[in-house]
mmCIF file of C-alpha atoms (C1' of nucleotides) and ligand atoms in Angstrom:
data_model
loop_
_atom_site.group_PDB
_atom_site.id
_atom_site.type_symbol
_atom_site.label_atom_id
_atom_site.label_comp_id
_atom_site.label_asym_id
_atom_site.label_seq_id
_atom_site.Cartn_x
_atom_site.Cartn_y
_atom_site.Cartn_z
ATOM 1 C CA UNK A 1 -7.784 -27.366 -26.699
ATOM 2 C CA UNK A 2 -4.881 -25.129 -27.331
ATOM 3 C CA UNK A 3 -4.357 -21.789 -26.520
ATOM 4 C CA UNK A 4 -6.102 -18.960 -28.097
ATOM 5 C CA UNK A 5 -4.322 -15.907 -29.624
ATOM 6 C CA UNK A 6 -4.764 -13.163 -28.921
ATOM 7 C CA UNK A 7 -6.513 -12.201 -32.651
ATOM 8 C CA UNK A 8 -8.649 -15.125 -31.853
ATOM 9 C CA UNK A 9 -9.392 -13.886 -28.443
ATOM 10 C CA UNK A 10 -10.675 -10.645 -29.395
ATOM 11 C CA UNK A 11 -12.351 -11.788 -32.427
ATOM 12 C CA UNK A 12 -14.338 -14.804 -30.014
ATOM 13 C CA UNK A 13 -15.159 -11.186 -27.929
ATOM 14 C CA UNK A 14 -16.658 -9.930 -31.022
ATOM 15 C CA UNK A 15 -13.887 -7.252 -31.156
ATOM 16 C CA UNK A 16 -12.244 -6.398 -34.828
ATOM 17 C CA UNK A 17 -8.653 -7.261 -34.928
ATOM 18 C CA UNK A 18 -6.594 -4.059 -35.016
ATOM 19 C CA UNK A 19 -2.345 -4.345 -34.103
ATOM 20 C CA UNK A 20 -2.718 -2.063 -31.216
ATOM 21 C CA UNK A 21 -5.492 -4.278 -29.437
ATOM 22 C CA UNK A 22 -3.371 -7.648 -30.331
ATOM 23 C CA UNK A 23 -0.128 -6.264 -28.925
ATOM 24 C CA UNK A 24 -2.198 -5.010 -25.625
ATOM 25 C CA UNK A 25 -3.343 -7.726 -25.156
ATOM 26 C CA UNK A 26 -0.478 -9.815 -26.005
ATOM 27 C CA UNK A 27 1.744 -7.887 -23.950
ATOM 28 C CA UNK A 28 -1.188 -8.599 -20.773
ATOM 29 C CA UNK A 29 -0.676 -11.966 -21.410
ATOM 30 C CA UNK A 30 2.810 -12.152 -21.467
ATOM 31 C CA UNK A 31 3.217 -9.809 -18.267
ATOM 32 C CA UNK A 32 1.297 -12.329 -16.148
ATOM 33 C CA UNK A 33 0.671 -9.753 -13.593
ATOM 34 C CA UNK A 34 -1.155 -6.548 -13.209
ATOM 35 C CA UNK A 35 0.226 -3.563 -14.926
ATOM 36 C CA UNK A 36 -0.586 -0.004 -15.370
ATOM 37 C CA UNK A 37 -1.069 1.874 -18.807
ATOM 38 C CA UNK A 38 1.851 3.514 -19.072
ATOM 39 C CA UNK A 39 4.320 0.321 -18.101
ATOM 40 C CA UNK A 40 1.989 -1.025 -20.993
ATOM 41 C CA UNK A 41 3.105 1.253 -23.588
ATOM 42 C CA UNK A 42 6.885 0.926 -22.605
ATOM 43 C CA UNK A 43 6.151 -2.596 -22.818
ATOM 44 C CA UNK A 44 4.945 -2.243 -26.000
ATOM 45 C CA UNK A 45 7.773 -0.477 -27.243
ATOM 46 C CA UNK A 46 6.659 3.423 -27.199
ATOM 47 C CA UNK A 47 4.835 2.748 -31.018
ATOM 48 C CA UNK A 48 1.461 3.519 -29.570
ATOM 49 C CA UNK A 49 -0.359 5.906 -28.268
ATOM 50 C CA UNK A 50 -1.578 5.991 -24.931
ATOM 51 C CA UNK A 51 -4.873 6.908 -25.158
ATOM 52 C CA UNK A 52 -5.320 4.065 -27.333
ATOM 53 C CA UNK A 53 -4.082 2.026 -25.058
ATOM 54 C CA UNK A 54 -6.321 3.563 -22.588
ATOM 55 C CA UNK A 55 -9.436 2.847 -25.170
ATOM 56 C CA UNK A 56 -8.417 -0.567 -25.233
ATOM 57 C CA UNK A 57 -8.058 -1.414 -21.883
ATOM 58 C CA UNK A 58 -11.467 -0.103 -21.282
ATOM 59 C CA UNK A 59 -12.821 -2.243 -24.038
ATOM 60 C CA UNK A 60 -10.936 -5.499 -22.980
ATOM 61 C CA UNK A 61 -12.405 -4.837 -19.114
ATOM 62 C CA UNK A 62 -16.172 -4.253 -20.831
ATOM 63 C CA UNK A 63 -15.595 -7.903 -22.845
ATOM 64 C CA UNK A 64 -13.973 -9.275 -18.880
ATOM 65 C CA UNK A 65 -10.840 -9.873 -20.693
ATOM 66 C CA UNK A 66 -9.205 -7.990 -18.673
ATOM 67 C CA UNK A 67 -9.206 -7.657 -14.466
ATOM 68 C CA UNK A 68 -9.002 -3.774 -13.934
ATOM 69 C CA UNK A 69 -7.849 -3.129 -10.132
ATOM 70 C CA UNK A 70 -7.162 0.514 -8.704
ATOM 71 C CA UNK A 71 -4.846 -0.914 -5.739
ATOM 72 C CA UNK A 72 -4.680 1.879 -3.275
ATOM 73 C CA UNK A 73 -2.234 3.639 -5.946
ATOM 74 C CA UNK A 74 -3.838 5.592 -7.495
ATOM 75 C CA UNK A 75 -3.206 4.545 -10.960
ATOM 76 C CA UNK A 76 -5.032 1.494 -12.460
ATOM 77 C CA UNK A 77 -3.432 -1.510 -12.932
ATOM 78 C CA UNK A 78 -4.988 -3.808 -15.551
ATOM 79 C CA UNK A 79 -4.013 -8.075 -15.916
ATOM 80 C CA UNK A 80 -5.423 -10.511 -18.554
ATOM 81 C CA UNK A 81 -7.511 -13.431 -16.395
ATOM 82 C CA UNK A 82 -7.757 -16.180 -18.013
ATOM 83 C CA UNK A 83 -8.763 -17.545 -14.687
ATOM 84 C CA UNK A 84 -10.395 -15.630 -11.495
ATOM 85 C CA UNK A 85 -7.887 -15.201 -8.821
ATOM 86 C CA UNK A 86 -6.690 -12.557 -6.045
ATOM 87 C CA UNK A 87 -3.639 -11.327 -4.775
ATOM 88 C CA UNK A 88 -1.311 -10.303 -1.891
ATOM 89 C CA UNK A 89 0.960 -7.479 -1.985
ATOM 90 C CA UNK A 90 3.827 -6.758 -0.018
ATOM 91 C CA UNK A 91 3.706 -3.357 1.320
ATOM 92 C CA UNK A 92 7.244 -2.917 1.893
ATOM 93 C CA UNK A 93 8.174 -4.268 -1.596
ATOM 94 C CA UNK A 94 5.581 -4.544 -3.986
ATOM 95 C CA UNK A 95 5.890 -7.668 -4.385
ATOM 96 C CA UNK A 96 2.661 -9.798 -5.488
ATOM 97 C CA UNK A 97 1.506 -13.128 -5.014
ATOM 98 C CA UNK A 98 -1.464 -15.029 -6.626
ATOM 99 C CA UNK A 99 -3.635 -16.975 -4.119
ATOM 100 C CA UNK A 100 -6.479 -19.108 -4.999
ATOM 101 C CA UNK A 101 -8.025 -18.356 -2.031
ATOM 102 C CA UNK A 102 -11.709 -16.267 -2.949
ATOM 103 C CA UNK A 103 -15.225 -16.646 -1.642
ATOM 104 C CA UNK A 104 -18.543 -18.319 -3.392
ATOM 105 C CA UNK A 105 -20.287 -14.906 -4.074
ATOM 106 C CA UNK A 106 -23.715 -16.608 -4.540
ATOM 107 C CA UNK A 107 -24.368 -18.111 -1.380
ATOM 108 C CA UNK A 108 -23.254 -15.143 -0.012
ATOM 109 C CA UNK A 109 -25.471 -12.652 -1.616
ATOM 110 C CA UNK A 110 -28.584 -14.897 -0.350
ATOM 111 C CA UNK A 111 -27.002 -15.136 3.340
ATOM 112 C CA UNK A 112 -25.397 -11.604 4.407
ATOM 113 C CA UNK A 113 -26.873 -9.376 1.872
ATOM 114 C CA UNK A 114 -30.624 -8.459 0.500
ATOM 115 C CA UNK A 115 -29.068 -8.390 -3.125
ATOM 116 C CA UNK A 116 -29.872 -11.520 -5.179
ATOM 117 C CA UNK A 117 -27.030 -11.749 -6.829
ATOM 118 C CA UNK A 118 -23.446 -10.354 -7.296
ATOM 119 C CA UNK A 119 -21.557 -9.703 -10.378
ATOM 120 C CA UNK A 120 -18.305 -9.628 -9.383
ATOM 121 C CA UNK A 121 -16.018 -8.607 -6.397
ATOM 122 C CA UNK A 122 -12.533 -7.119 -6.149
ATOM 123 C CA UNK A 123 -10.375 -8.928 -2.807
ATOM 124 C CA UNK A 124 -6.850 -7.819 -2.280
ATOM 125 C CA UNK A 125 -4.743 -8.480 0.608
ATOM 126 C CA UNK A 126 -1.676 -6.407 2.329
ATOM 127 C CA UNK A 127 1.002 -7.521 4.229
ATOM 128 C CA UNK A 128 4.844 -7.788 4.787
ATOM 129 C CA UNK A 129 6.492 -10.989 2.648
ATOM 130 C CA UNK A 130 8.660 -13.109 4.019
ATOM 131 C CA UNK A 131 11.558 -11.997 2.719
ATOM 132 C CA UNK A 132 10.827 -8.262 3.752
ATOM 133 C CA UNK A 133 10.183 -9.555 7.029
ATOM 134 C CA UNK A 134 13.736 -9.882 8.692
ATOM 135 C CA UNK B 1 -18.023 3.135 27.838
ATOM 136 C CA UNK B 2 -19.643 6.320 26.238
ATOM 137 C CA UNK B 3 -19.003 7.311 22.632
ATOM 138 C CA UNK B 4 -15.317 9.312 21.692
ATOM 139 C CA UNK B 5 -15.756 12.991 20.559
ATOM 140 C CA UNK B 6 -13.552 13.752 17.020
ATOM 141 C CA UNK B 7 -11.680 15.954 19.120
ATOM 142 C CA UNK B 8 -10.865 12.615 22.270
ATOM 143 C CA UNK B 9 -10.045 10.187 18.883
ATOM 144 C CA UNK B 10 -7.636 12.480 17.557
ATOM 145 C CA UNK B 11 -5.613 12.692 21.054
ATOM 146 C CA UNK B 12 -5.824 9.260 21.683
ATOM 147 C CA UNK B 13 -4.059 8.506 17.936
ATOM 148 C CA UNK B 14 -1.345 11.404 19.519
ATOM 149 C CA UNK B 15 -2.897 13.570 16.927
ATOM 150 C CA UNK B 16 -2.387 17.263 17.357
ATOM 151 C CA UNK B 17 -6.617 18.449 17.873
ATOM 152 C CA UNK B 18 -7.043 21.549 14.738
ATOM 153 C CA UNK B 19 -10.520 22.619 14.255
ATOM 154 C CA UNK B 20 -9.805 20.955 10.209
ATOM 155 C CA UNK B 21 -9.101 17.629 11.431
ATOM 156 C CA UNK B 22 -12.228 17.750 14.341
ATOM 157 C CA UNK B 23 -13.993 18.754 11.380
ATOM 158 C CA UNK B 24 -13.091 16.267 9.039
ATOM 159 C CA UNK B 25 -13.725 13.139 11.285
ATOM 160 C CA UNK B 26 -16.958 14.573 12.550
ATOM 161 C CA UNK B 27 -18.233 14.949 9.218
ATOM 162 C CA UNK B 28 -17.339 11.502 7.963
ATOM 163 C CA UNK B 29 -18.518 10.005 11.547
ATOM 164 C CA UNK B 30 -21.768 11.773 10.271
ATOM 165 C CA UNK B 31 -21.775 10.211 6.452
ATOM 166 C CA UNK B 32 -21.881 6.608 8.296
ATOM 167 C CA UNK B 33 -20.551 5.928 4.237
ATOM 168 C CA UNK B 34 -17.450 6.134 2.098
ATOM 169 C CA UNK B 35 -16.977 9.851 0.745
ATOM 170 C CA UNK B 36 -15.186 11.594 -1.015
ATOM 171 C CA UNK B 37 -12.540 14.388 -0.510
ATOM 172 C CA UNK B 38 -14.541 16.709 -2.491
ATOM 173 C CA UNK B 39 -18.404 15.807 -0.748
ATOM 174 C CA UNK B 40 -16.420 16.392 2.140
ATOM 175 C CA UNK B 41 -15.213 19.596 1.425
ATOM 176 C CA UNK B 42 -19.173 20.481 0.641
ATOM 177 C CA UNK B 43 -20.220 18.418 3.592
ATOM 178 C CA UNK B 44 -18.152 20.952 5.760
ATOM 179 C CA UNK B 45 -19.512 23.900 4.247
ATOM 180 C CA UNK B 46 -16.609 24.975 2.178
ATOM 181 C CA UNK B 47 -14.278 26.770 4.599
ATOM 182 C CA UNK B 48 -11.936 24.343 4.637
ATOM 183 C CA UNK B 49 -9.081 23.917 2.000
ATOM 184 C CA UNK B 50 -9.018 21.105 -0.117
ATOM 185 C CA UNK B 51 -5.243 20.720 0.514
ATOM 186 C CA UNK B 52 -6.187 20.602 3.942
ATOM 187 C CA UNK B 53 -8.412 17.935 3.495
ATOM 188 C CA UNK B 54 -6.530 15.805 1.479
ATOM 189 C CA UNK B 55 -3.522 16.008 4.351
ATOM 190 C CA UNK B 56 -6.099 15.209 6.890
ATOM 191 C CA UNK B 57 -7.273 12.040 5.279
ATOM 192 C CA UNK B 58 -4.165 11.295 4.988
ATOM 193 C CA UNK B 59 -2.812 11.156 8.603
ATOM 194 C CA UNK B 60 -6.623 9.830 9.446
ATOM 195 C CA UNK B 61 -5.597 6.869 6.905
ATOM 196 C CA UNK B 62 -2.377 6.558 8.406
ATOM 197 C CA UNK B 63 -3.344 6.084 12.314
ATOM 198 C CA UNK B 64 -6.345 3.944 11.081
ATOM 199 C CA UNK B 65 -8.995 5.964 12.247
ATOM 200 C CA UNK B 66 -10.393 6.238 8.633
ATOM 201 C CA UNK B 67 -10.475 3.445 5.487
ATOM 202 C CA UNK B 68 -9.818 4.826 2.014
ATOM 203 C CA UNK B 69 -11.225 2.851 -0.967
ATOM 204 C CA UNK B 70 -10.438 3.451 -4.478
ATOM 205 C CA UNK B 71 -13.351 2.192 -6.406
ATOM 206 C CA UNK B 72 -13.158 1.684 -10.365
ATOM 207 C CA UNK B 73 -13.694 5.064 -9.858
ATOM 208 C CA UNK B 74 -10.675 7.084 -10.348
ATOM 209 C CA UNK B 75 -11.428 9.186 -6.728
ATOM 210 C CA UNK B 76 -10.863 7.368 -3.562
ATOM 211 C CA UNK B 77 -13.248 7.315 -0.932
ATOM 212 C CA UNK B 78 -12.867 7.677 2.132
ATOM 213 C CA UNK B 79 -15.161 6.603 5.583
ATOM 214 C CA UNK B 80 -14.530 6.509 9.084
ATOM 215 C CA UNK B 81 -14.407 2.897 10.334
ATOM 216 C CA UNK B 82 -15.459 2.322 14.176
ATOM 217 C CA UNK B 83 -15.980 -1.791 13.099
ATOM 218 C CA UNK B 84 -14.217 -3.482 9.998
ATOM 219 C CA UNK B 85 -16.520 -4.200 7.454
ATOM 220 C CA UNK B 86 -17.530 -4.299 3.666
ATOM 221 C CA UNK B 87 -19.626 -3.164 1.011
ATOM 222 C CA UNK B 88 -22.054 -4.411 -1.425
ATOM 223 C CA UNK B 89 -22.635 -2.007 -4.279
ATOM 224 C CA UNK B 90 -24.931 -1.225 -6.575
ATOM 225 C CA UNK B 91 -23.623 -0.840 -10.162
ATOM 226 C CA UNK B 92 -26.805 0.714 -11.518
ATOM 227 C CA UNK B 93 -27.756 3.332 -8.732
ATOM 228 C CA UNK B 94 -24.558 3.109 -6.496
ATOM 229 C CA UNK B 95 -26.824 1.982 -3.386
ATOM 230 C CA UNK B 96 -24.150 0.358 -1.072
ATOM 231 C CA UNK B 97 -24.906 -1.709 1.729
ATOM 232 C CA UNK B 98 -22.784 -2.775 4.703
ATOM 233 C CA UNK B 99 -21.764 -6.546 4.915
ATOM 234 C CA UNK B 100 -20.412 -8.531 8.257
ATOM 235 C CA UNK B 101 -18.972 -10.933 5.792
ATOM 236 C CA UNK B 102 -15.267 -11.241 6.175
ATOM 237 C CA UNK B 103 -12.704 -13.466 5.932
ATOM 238 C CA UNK B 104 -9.862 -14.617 8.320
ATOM 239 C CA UNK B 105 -6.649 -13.192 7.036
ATOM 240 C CA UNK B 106 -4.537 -15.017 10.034
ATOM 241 C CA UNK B 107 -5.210 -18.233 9.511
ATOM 242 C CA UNK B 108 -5.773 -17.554 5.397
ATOM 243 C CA UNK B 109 -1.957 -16.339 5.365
ATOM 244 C CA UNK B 110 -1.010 -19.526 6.354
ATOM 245 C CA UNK B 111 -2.970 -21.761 4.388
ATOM 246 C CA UNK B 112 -3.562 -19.831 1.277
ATOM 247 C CA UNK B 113 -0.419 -17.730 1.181
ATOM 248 C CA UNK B 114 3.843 -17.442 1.884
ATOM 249 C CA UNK B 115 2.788 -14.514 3.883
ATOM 250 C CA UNK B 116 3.022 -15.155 7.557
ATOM 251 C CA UNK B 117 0.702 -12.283 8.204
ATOM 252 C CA UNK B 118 -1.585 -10.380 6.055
ATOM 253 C CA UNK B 119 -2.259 -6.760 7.858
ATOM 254 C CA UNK B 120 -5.212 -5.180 5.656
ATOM 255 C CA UNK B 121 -7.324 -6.283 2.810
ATOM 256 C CA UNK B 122 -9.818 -4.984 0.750
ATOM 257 C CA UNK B 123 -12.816 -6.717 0.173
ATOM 258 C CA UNK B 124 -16.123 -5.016 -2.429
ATOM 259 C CA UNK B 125 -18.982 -7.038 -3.893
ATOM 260 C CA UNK B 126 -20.593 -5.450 -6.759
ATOM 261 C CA UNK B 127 -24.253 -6.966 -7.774
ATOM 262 C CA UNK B 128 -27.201 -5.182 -8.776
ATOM 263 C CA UNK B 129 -29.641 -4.109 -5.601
ATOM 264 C CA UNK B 130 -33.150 -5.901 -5.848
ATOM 265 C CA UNK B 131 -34.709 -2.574 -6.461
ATOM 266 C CA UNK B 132 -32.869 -2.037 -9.786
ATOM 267 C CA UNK B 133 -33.463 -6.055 -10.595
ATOM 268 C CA UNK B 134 -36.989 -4.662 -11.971
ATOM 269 C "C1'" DA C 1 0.035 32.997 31.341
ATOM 270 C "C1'" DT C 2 3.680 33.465 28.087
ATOM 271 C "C1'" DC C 3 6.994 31.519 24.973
ATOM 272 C "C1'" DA C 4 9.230 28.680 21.793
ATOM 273 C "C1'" DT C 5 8.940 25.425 18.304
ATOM 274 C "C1'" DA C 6 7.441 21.919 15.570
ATOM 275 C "C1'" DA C 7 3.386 20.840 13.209
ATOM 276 C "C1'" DA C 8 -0.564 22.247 10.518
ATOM 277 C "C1'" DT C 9 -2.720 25.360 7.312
ATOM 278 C "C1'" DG C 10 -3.951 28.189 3.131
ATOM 279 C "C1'" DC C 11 -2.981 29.518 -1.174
ATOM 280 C "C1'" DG C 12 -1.593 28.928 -5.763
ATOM 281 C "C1'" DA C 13 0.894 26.401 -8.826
ATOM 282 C "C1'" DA C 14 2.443 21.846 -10.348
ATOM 283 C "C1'" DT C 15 1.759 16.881 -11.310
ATOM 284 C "C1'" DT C 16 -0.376 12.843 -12.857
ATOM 285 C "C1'" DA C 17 -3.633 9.861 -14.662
ATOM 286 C "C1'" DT C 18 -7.141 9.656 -17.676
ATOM 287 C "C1'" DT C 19 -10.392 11.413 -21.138
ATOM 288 C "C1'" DC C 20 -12.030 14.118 -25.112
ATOM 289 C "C1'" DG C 21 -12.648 16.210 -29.788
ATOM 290 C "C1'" DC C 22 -11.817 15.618 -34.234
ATOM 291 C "C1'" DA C 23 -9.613 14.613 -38.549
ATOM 292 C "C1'" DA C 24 -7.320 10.676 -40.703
ATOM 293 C "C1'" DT C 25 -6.964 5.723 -41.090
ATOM 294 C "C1'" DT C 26 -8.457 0.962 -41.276
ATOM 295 C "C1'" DA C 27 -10.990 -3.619 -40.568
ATOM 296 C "C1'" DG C 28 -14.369 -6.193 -42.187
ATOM 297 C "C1'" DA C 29 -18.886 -6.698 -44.434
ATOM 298 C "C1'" DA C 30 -21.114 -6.606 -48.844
ATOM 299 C "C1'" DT D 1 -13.006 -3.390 -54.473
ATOM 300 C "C1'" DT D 2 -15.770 -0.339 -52.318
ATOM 301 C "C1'" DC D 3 -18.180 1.556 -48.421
ATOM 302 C "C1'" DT D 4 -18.823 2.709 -43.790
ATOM 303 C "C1'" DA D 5 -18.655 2.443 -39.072
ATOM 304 C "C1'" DA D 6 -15.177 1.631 -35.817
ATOM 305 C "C1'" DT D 7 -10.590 2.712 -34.403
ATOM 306 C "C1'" DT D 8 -6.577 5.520 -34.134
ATOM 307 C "C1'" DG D 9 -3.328 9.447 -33.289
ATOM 308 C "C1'" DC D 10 -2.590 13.759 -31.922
ATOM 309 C "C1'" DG D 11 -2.998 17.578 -28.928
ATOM 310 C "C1'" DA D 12 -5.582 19.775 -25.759
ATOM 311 C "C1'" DA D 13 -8.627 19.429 -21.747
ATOM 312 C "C1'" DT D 14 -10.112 17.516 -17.161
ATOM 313 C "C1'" DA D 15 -10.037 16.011 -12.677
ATOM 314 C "C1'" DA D 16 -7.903 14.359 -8.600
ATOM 315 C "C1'" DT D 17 -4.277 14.845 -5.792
ATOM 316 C "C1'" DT D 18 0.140 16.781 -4.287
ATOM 317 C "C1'" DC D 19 3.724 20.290 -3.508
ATOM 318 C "C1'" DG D 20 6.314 24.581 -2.051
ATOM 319 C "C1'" DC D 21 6.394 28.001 0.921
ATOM 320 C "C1'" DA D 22 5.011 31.744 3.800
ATOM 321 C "C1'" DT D 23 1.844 32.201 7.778
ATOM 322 C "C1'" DT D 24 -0.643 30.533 11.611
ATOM 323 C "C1'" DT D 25 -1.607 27.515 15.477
ATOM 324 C "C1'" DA D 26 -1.488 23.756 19.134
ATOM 325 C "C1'" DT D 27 0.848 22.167 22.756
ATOM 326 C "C1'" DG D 28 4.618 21.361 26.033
ATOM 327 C "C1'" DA D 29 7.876 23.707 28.817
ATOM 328 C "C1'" DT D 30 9.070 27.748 31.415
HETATM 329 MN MN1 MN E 1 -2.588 -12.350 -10.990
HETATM 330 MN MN1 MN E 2 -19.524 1.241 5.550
HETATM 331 ZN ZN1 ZN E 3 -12.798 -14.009 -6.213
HETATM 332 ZN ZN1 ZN E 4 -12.573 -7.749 6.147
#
DNA sequence: ATCATAAATGCGAATTATTCGCAATTAGAA
DNA sequence: TTCTAATTGCGAATAATTCGCATTTATGAT
């Protein structure tokens, strides 16, 4: 099968089509990384409003669309995942690197916690990169 | 070895000892949970400035003493942390339980990541608590 | 014990991210 | 095409956190 748009995306969420909510989440898409609200809307070329774009980020996160993560910045950053994955940042740089690596949530629930099951989990990890590292 | 005072952590971290900061770690040793600047500030019966606070947590963050989460919340939290560990939370009633599950980040930098160390990471689960699974 | 000094505090004002209220617009169903 | 609920745009409002600066305080050295 071939990629989705993002009109077909939304509309497969059961979301109506409107410009500002294909261009969010086209620019997501294209960004391929998490990226706050505000980078968004330069991103988008100033033509929207921001608390638009704040309305449709929310929506896009309640349809899991969209990954929201509030880092330890304290601005949320917001990436389209189209597949469940984790990052580490460089604290020296910023810069961010996608890792596979993640843990099977349901066997966990049953062995270290007394909750049945478990939605979802946020996993980040910190550290110097190797090119920050002299 | 017997228990640290607030007052015996904050020397040992070459802090200098103010009754704010004593305060401050006591009353988060006390919570035993993440909380927030503002709980705190109620928690230590509103003499201290919120400024205050915030610096406090701060420096507390800084030497380690003290782990600051930002939730999807938009306030961080903010709990003293005598043993790494995680959370399971409740998105209904915001019941949070305490985990032992971690993961190694030494040996995961090398296989998962070009990291050659990863310092911190942040780790949540989010489920719903079997009392809320009616 | 007193002093000197850098560090910490208190206060109010400033910033920043995010949300809200509401009138105007628009997507999609009929 | 028409109708209506959902979405937008705008500006103003909130809420959390930080900043500037004058005042106080902790601690090391005399
Ligand atoms: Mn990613
Ligand atoms: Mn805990
Ligand atoms: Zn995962
Ligand atoms: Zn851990």
């Amino acid at each position: 099968m071939k990629k989705a748009t993002p009109g077909e995306l939304l509309r497969q969420h059961g979301l109506k089509v409107t410009s500002t909510r294909k261009d969010v989440l086209d620019a997501l898409i294209m960004a391929r990384k998490p990226i706050a609200a505000e980078a968004l809307q330069d991103a988008l070329g100033k033509n929207a409003d921001i608390a638009t774009i704040y309305r449709t980020l929310q929506t896009l996160v309640s349809k899991g669309l969209v990954y929201q993560t509030n880092f330890r910045d304290r601005k949320a950053h917001y990436e389209y995942q189209e597949k469940h994955h984790h990052h580490v940042v460089c604290t020296e740089c910023g810069t961010r690197e996608e890792t596979k690596l993640c843990i099977d949530a349901k066997k966990l629930a049953r062995t270290f916690t007394n909750f049945r099951t478990l939605d979802s989990h946020v996993l980040e990890f910190f550290g110097v990169c190797n090119k920050c590292t002299t």
